Coordinates of C-alpha atoms and ligand atoms in Angstrom, one line a residue:
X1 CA 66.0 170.2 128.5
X2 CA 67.5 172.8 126.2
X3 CA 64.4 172.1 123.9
X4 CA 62.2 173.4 126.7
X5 CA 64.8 176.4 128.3
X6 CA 64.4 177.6 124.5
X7 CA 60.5 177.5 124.7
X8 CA 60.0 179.2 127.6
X9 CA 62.7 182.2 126.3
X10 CA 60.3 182.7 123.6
X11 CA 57.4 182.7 125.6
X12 CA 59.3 185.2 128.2
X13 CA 60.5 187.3 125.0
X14 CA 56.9 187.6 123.9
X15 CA 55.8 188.6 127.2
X16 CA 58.5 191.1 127.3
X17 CA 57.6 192.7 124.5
X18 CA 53.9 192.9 125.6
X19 CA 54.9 194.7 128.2
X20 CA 57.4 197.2 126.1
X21 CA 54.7 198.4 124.4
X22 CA 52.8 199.1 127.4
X23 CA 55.0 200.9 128.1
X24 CA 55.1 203.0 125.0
X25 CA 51.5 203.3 125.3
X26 CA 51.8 204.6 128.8
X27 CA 54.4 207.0 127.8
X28 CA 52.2 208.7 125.2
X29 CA 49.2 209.6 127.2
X30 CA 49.6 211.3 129.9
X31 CA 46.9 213.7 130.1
X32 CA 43.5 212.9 131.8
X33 CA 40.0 213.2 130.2
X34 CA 38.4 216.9 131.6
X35 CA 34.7 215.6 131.9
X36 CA 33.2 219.3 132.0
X37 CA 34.3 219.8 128.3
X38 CA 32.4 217.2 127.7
X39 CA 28.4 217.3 126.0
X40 CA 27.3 214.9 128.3
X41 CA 29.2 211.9 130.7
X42 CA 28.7 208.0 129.3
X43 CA 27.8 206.3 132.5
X44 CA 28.1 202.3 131.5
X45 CA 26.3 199.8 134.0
X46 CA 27.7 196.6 134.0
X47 CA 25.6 193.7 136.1
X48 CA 27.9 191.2 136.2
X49 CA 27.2 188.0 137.7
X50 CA 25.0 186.5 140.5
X51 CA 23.9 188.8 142.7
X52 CA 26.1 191.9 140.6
X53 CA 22.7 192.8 138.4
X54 CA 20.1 192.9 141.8
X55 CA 22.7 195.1 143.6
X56 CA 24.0 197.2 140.5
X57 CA 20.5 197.6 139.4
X58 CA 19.9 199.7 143.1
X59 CA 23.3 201.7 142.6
X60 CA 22.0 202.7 139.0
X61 CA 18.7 203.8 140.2
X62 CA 20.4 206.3 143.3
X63 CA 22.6 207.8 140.8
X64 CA 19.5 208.2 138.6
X65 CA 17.7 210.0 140.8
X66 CA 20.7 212.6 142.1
X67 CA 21.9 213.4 138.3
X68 CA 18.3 214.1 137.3
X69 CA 18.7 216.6 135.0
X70 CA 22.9 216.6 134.7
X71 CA 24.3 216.1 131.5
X72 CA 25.1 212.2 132.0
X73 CA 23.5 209.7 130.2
X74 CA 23.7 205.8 131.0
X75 CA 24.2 202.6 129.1
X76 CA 22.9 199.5 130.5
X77 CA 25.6 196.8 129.0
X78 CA 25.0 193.1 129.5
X79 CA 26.8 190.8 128.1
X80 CA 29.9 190.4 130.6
X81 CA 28.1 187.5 132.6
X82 CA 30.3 184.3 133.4
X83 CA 28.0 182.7 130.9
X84 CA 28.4 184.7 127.9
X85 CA 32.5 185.2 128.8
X86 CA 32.9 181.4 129.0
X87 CA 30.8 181.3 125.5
X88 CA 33.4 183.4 124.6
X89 CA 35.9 181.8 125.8
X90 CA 37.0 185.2 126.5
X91 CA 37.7 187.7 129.8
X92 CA 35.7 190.1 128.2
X93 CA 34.1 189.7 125.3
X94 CA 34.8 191.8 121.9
X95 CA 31.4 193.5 121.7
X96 CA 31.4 194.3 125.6
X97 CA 34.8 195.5 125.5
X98 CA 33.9 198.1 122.4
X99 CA 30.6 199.4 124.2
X100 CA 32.6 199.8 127.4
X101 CA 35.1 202.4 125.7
X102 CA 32.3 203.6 124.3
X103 CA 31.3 205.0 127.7
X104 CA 33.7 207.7 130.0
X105 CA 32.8 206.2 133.4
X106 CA 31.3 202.7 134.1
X107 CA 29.7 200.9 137.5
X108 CA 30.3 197.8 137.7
X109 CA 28.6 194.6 139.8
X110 CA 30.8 191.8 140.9
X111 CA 32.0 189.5 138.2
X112 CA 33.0 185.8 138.6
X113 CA 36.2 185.2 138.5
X114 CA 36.8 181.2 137.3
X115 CA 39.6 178.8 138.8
X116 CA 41.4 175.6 138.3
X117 CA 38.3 173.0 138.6
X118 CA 35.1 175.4 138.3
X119 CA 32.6 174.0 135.3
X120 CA 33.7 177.1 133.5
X121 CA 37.1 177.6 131.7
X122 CA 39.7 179.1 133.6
X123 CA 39.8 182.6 131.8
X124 CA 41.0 185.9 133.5
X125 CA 39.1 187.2 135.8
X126 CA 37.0 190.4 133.7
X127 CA 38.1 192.7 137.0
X128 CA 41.7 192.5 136.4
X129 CA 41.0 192.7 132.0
X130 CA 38.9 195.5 132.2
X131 CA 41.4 197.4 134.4
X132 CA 44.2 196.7 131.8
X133 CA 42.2 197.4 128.5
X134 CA 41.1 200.8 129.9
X135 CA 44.5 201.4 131.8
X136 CA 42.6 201.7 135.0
X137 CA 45.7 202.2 136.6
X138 CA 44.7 203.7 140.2
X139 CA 42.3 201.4 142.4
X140 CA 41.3 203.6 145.2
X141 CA 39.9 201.8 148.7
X142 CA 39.0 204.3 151.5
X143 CA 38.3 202.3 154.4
X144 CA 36.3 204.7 157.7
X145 CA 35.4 203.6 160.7
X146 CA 35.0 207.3 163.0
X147 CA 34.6 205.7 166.0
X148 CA 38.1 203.9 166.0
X149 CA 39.9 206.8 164.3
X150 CA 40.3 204.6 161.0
X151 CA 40.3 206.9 157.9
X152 CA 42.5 205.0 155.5
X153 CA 42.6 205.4 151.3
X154 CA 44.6 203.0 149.5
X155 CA 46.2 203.3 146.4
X156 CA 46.9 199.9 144.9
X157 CA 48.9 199.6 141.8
X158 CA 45.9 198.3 139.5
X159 CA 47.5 197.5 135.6
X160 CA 50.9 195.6 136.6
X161 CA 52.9 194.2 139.5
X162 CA 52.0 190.1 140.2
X163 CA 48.9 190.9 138.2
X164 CA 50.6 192.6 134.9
X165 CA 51.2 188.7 132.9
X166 CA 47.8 187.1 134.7
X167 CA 46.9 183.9 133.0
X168 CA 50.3 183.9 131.2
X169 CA 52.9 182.9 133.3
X170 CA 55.1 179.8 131.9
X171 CA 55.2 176.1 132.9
X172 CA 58.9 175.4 131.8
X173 CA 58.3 171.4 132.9
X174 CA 56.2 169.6 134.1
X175 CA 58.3 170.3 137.2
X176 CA 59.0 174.1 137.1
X177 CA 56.2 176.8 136.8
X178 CA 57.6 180.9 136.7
X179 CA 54.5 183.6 137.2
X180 CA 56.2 187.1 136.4
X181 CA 56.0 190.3 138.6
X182 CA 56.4 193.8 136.5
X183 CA 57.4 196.9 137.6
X184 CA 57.7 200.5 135.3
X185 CA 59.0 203.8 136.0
X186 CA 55.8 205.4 134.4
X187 CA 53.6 202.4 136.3
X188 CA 55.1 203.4 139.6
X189 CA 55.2 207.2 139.0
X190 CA 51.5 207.3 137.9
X191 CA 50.4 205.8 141.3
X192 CA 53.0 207.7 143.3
X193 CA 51.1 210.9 142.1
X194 CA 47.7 210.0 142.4
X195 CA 48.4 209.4 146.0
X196 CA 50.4 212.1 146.6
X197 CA 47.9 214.2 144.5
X198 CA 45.1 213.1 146.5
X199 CA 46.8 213.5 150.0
X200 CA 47.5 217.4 149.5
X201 CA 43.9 217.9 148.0
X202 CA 42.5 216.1 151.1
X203 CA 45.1 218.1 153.8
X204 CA 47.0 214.8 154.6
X205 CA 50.2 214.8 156.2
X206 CA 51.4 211.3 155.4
X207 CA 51.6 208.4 152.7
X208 CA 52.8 205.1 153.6
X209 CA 54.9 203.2 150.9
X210 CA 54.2 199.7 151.5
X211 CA 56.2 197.1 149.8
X212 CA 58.5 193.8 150.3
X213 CA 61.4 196.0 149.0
X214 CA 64.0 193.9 151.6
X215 CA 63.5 190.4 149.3
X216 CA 61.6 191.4 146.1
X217 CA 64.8 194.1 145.6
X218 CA 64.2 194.4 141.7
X219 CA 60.2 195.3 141.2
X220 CA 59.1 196.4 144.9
X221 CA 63.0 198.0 145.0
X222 CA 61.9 200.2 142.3
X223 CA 58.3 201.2 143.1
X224 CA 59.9 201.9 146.8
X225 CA 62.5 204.5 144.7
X226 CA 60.1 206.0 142.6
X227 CA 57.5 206.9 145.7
X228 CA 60.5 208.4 147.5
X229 CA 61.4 210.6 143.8
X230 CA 57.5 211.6 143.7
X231 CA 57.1 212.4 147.5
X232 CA 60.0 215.1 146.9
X233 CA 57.4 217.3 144.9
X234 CA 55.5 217.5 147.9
X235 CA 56.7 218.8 150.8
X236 CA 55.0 219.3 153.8
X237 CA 53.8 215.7 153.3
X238 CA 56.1 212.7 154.5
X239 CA 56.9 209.4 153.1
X240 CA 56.9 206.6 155.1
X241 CA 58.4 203.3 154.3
X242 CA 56.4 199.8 155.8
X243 CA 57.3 196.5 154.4
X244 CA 53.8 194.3 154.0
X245 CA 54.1 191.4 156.7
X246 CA 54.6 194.1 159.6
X247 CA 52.1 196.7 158.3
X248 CA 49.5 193.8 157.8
X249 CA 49.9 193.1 161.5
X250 CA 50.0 196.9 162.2
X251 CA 46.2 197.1 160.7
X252 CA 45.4 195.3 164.0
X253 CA 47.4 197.3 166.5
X254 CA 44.8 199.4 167.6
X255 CA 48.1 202.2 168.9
X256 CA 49.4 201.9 165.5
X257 CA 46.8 202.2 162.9
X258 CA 45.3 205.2 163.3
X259 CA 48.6 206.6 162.4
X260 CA 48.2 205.5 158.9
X261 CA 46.4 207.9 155.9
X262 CA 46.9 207.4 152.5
X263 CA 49.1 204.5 151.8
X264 CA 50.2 203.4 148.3
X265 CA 51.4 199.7 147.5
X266 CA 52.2 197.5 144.4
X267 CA 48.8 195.4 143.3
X268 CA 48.7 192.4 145.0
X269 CA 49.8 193.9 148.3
X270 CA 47.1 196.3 147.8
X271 CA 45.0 193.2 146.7
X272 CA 45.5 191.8 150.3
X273 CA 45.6 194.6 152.8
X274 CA 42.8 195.9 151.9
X275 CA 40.6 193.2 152.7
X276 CA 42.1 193.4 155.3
X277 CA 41.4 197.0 156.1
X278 CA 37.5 196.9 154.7
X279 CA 37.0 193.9 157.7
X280 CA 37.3 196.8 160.9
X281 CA 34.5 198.6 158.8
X282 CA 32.3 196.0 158.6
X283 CA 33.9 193.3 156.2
X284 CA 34.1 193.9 152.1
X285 CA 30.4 193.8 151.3
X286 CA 30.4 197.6 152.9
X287 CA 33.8 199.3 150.8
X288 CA 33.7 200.9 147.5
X289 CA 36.1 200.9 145.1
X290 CA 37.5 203.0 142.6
X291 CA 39.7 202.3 139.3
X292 CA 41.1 205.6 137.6
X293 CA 42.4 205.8 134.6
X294 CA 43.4 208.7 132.1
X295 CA 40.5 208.1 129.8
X296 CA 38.6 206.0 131.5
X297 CA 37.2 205.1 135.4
X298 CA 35.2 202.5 136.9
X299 CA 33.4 202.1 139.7
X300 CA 32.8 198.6 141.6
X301 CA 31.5 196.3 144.5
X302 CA 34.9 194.7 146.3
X303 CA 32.7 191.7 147.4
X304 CA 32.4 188.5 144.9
X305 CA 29.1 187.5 142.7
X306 CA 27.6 185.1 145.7
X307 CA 26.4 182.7 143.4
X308 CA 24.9 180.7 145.9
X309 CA 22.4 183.6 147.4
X310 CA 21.2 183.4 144.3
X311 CA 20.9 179.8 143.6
X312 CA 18.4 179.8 146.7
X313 CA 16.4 182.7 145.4
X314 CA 17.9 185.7 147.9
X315 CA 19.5 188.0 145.5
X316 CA 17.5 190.8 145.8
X317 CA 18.2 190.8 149.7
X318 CA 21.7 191.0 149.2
X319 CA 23.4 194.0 150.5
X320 CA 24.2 197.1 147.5
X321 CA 25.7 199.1 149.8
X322 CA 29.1 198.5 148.8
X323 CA 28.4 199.4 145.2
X324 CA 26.6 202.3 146.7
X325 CA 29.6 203.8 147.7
X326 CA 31.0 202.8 144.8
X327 CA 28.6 205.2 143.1
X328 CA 29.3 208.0 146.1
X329 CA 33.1 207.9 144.2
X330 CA 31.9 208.1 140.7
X331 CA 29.6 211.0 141.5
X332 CA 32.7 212.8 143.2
X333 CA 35.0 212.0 140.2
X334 CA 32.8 212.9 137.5
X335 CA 32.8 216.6 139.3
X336 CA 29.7 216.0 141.4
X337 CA 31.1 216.5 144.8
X338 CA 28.2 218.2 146.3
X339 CA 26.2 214.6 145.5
X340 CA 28.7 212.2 146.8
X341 CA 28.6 214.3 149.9
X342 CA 24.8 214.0 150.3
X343 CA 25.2 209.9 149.2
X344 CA 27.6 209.1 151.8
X345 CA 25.3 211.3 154.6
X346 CA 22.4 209.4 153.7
X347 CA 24.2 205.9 153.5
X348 CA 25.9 206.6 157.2
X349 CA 22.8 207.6 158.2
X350 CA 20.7 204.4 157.0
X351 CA 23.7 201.8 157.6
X352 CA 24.9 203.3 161.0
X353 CA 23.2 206.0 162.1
X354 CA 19.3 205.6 161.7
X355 CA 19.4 201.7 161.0
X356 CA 15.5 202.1 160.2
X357 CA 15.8 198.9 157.6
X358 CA 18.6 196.0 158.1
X359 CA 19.7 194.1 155.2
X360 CA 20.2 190.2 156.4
X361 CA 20.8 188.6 153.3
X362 CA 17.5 186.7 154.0
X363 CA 13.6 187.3 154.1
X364 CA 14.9 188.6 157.9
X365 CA 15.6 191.8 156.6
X366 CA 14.6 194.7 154.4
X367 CA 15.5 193.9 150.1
X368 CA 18.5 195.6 148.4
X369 CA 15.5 197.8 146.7
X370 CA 13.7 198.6 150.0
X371 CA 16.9 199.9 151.0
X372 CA 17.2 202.2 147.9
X373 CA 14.5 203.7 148.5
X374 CA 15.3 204.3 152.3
X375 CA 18.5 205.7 151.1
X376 CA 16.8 208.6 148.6
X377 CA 14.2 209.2 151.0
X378 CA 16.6 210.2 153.5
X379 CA 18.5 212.4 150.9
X380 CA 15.4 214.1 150.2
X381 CA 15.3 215.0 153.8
X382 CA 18.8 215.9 154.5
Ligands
LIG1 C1 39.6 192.7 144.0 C2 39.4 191.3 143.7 C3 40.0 190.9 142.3 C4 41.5 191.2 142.5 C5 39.8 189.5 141.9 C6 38.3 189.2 141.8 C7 40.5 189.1 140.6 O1 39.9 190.5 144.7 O2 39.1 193.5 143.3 O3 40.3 193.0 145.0 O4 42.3 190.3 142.8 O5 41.9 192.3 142.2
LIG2 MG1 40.6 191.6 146.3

């Protein structure tokens, strides 16, 4: 017993001092990357798996087209398919990793993420990996839906929380397993200010703190405190305080949630809600998502890799708009606001609006490529 009490303190000690040097890192950099000093903006493409390459491939084409011209250059980078990561053995391989931070901004397809009893070995997932190797530490989720008076953004927590040890919690015994949940002062604070940062550029009046602060009193206590510190350099905009079992059923309280603007919550809280949320605007094939960093920023699909549309030949009839507006939030972060303006117009118009092509997922409707090219045609028109 003592044997394996000893084991698992040096395993927890390792772990520990993983994350002390995080922090130090953290601590050292706190300045973000100004992209108009640069001579031109890396723009990585990353396939991924399944139907990620058919879909990303339509995202990279859009962006193409409206930075004609710009000073941006892009990198096709293949490599960080399930195949080559289980070769690997390895969440993301070395070489992938080293042209990725060769790049300032990267858009990324959907990436298979292996379990217990898939034919590949369990690594971690290359979403959760890439957003700690770059420090991707914001992930930003706007969910819309007009009509309902939805017009949430979430800032999940991206680089620690349940998610900061991944594959490395410890099985003690056979009988006891212990997963770690990590919270930091400059982890909490970072995210704090992005969403207060972003709510008094937007004109927001409100950010919601969402946490289980009541029974996880040590990690969520702390992220809870360190929102309230940050929210009193903004005045004018109120904190609000919702633990993460009633503000999941609040989503669905059609009174309540249009109440609710920007809302910031540790990472797998933010994980969870906003699936949530993306299912009143039309489930997650149709939300964006951002992952902002100091250096670096990436730009992804919040859907999976559908392996199995592509096993029956329909990849290039599944749907890119989610990684479309993915690319409407790279061309606004980059500094290209007017763009992402014109992208979203023309991707309301096609998906809601107009609704001249329908994607199906099947021969029933238009292909991810048709689609493309209704998109640009519209832009050209607006
Ligand atoms: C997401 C996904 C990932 C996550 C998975 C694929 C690891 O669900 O981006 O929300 O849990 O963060
Ligand atoms: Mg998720």
């Amino acid at each position: 017993m003592n044997e394996m009490i000893k084991a698992a303190q040096e395993k927890f000690g390792k772990l520990l001092e993983e994350q002390l040097r995080r922090v130090e890192k953290m601590n050292e950099n706190k300045d973000f990357i100004k992209y108009d000093a640069l001579d031109a903006i890396i723009v990585g493409v990353v396939g991924g798996d399944g139907i990620g390459p058919a879909i990303t491939n339509e995202a990279h084409r859009i962006l193409e087209f409206l930075l004609e011209g710009e000073k941006v250059a892009f990198k096709v980078i293949d490599g960080c398919t399930i195949e080559n990561r289980a070769a690997c053995n390895k969440a993301i391989p070395d070489d992938v990793l080293a042209e990725l931070k060769k790049c300032h901004v990267i858009l990324k397809g959907p990436t298979t993420t292996p379990r217990a009893g898939d034919p590949w070995p369990n690594i971690e997932s290359a979403n959760v990996a890439m957003r700690k190797e770059l420090d991707l530490f914001a992930n930003v989720r706007p969910v819309k839906v007009p009509s309902e008076g939805i017009d949430w953004t979430f800032y999940r927590e991206n680089t620690e929380g349940s998610y900061a040890v991944g594959s490395k919690g410890i099985h003690v015994t056979d009988e006891l397993a212990v997963d770690f949940c990590v919270t930091t002062t400059e982890g909490s604070e970072r995210i704090a200010r992005a969403a207060f940062d972003y709510a008094k550029k937007a004109g927001k009046t409100k950010v919601t703190c969402v946490t289980k602060a009541n029974v996880v009193k040590t990690t969520d206590g702390k992220f809870l405190d360190i929102c309230k510190r940050v929210s009193e350099d903004y005045p004018g905009i109120e904190l609000d305080d919702w633990y993460i079992d009633i503000m999941t059923a609040k989503l669905v309280d059609p009174k309540r949630r249009t109440q609710f603007q920007v809302m910031v919550l540790p990472n797998l809280y933010g994980d969870i809600l906003t699936d949530e949320a993306a299912e009143f605007q039309g489930g997650v094939g149709t939300a964006g998502s951002a992952n902002i960093g100091k250096r670096y920023a990436m730009f992804e699909a919040i859907h999976g890799s559908a392996p199995r549309m592509v096993a029956e030949g329909r990849d290039k009839y599944a749907d890119p708009c989610s990684i479309i507006r993915a690319a409407v939030m790279l061309l606004e972060h980059i500094g290209h606001a007017d763009k992402a303006k014109k992208l979203e117009k023309a991707l309301d118009i096609c998906m809601y609006e107009e609704k001249k092509l329908v994607i199906t997922g099947r021969d029933t409707g238009a292909t991810g490529a048709e689609f493309a090219d209704y998109v640009m045609e519209t832009i050209k028109k607006l």
